[in-house]
Amino acid sequence: MRSGSNLEKVLAHGDFAVTGELGPPQSNDREVVVKKAKAYKGYVDAVNITDNQTAIVRMSSIAACAIAAGLGLDPVMQMTCRDRNRIAMQSDILGASALGIKNILCLTGDHQSFGNHPTSKNVYDIDSIQLIGMVKGMRDDKRFLNGEEMKSEPRMFIGAAANPFADPFEYRVVRLAKKVAAGADFIQTQAVFDVPRFRRWMEMVWDHGLHERVYILAGVIPVKSAGAMRYMKNDVPGMSVPDELVRRMEQASDPKEEGIRICVETILQLREIEGVSGIHLMPIMWESIAPVIVERAGLLPRPVYDQDDM
Amino acid sequence: MIVAEQKPVAEILRMIDGYRRILVVGCGTCVTVCMAGGEKEAGILASLIRMAWAREGRLSPLIDVSEATVERQCEWEFLGDIAEKVAASDAVLSMGCGAGVQAMARMFEGKVVLPALNTKFIGMPERQGLWTELCAGCGDCVLDRTGGICPIARCSKSLLNGPCGGSQNGKCEVSKDIDCAWQLIFDRMKSLGRLEALGTVLPPKDWFKNRDGGPRKVVREDMLL
Ligand code: SF4
Ligand code: SF4
């Protein structure tokens, strides 16, 4: 075991993993985190806590992770390269580890122009691939990025993101291969609406044998309304949404129910694809729907392991 | 070349408020090429100031806006030419890049030197009326690995290992008006038959060469006198 996190155990056991995404509040209100975390409890194997998602200031991922861990959930600390340099990142990784956080998701981060502080100065000292390598070096070589040895190493299960829908399409698998070479243990993808394109991407993944070297969790988003579906299609960079799904949402008498149905159908299709080790649920501002989706997708009960299992 | 653009006139007027004798100094090099601060622009700005002051009824024999243009504001040897005019003014409004403004401030100690331009970047004219950034002067060039297209200056996130997840249809996630630098790099490496080079993980950049504390220096021992 690299980290001994619950997520790592599930994947190493060969179970189909379920992770969920939790956005911390734009305040210091811990109850918001508690409430969202409780909605996930028993329904997911790990919960990703976003890091100032879309460049909007929120409670830090590290703090919200600690709250979730306290409630018995397995947190995945997201870390973007946008806001910190390599000194701050390594410091936060040590701190997170000391707080019992065992998973990290290494991200480039949305550009600050999307958020509520567009005039801020971005950092981008290292990129997400270099971040993966840095965490791996800390864990496996017990060394800081500068090569200095550390006394005890942070045991982290290292995640990275992949977007099968961004361009240049041909380069996407090369970039995934770079992430794997840098040390990624698991991958969470951008939300899949366009299953055929995702499958084509997976074929490229097979060709490179990457599904045998890294666990791939496919992202899914339950959408509440036709407007939200159209927004995903037209305004979210790096997203592919087939017209057919927009039409289904527009024609539905109960759009919420239709959104759940589309999400569950997508999960069932993704499950059939070789090399997909699990799903990552991103119910943006709709965390309470997670149990319904996980249940209807036939993913209950979630496996439970003893403290010292494996 | 260095590309700059003129500050809004209102801001310039606020800046020079309170001074009576203004010398507008143009620069004959980069900012002439990007039409931000050459001889012609210095003449226009001086006229605009005169007109604005006339509207406010502030013109009198004691008030004077004059202009001059030097070959290069960023080199001492050219600044001597305007020493007299500078001495006769209360404040100098420099239409050079940031280096020009600072060179003048150092040359004419005790004189107020104000910037009339916003210095933007190192770039080139893309077409008539459009200049784009090409280099961020990072101090450790990687163009050999990126097909001659700079990921530091031209990628919104200065990424070294390929496009982020926001790259779509050749455009950057920040705006549909911005080319994704990594799409450009990919296309170029592909046409050069060098795509496999993009499969190598590049290590973290040595930013010390970019912002190492204090002004960077280039020393050529062989040229020192
Ligand atoms: S890599 Fe650095 S030096 Fe080379 S073009 Fe880009 S910013 Fe300029
Ligand atoms: S979309 Fe392209 S240019 Fe924009 S930040 Fe991402 S990689 Fe850089």
Tab-separated table of C-alpha atoms and ligand atoms in Angstrom, chain B residues 134-143 150-153 205, ligand 1:
chain	number	residue	atom	x	y	z
B	134	LEU	CA	6.091	36.448	-27.749
B	135	CYS	CA	8.600	36.348	-24.917
B	136	ALA	CA	8.386	36.990	-21.186
B	137	GLY	CA	12.147	37.345	-20.769
B	138	CYS	CA	12.210	34.341	-18.447
B	139	GLY	CA	15.998	34.043	-18.581
B	140	ASP	CA	16.127	30.346	-19.468
B	141	CYS	CA	14.778	29.792	-22.954
B	142	VAL	CA	12.970	26.530	-23.721
B	143	LEU	CA	12.082	27.242	-27.344
B	150	CYS	CA	6.968	30.104	-26.107
B	151	PRO	CA	4.832	28.353	-23.475
B	152	ILE	CA	5.934	30.783	-20.770
B	153	ALA	CA	4.645	33.917	-22.462
B	205	LYS	CA	11.601	25.461	-14.195
C	1	SF4	S1	11.114	30.508	-22.920
C	1	SF4	FE1	11.626	32.363	-21.786
C	1	SF4	S2	13.236	33.359	-22.989
C	1	SF4	FE2	12.310	31.802	-24.328
C	1	SF4	S3	10.766	32.941	-25.449
C	1	SF4	FE3	9.761	32.113	-23.645
C	1	SF4	S4	9.899	33.693	-22.075
C	1	SF4	FE4	11.312	34.225	-23.713
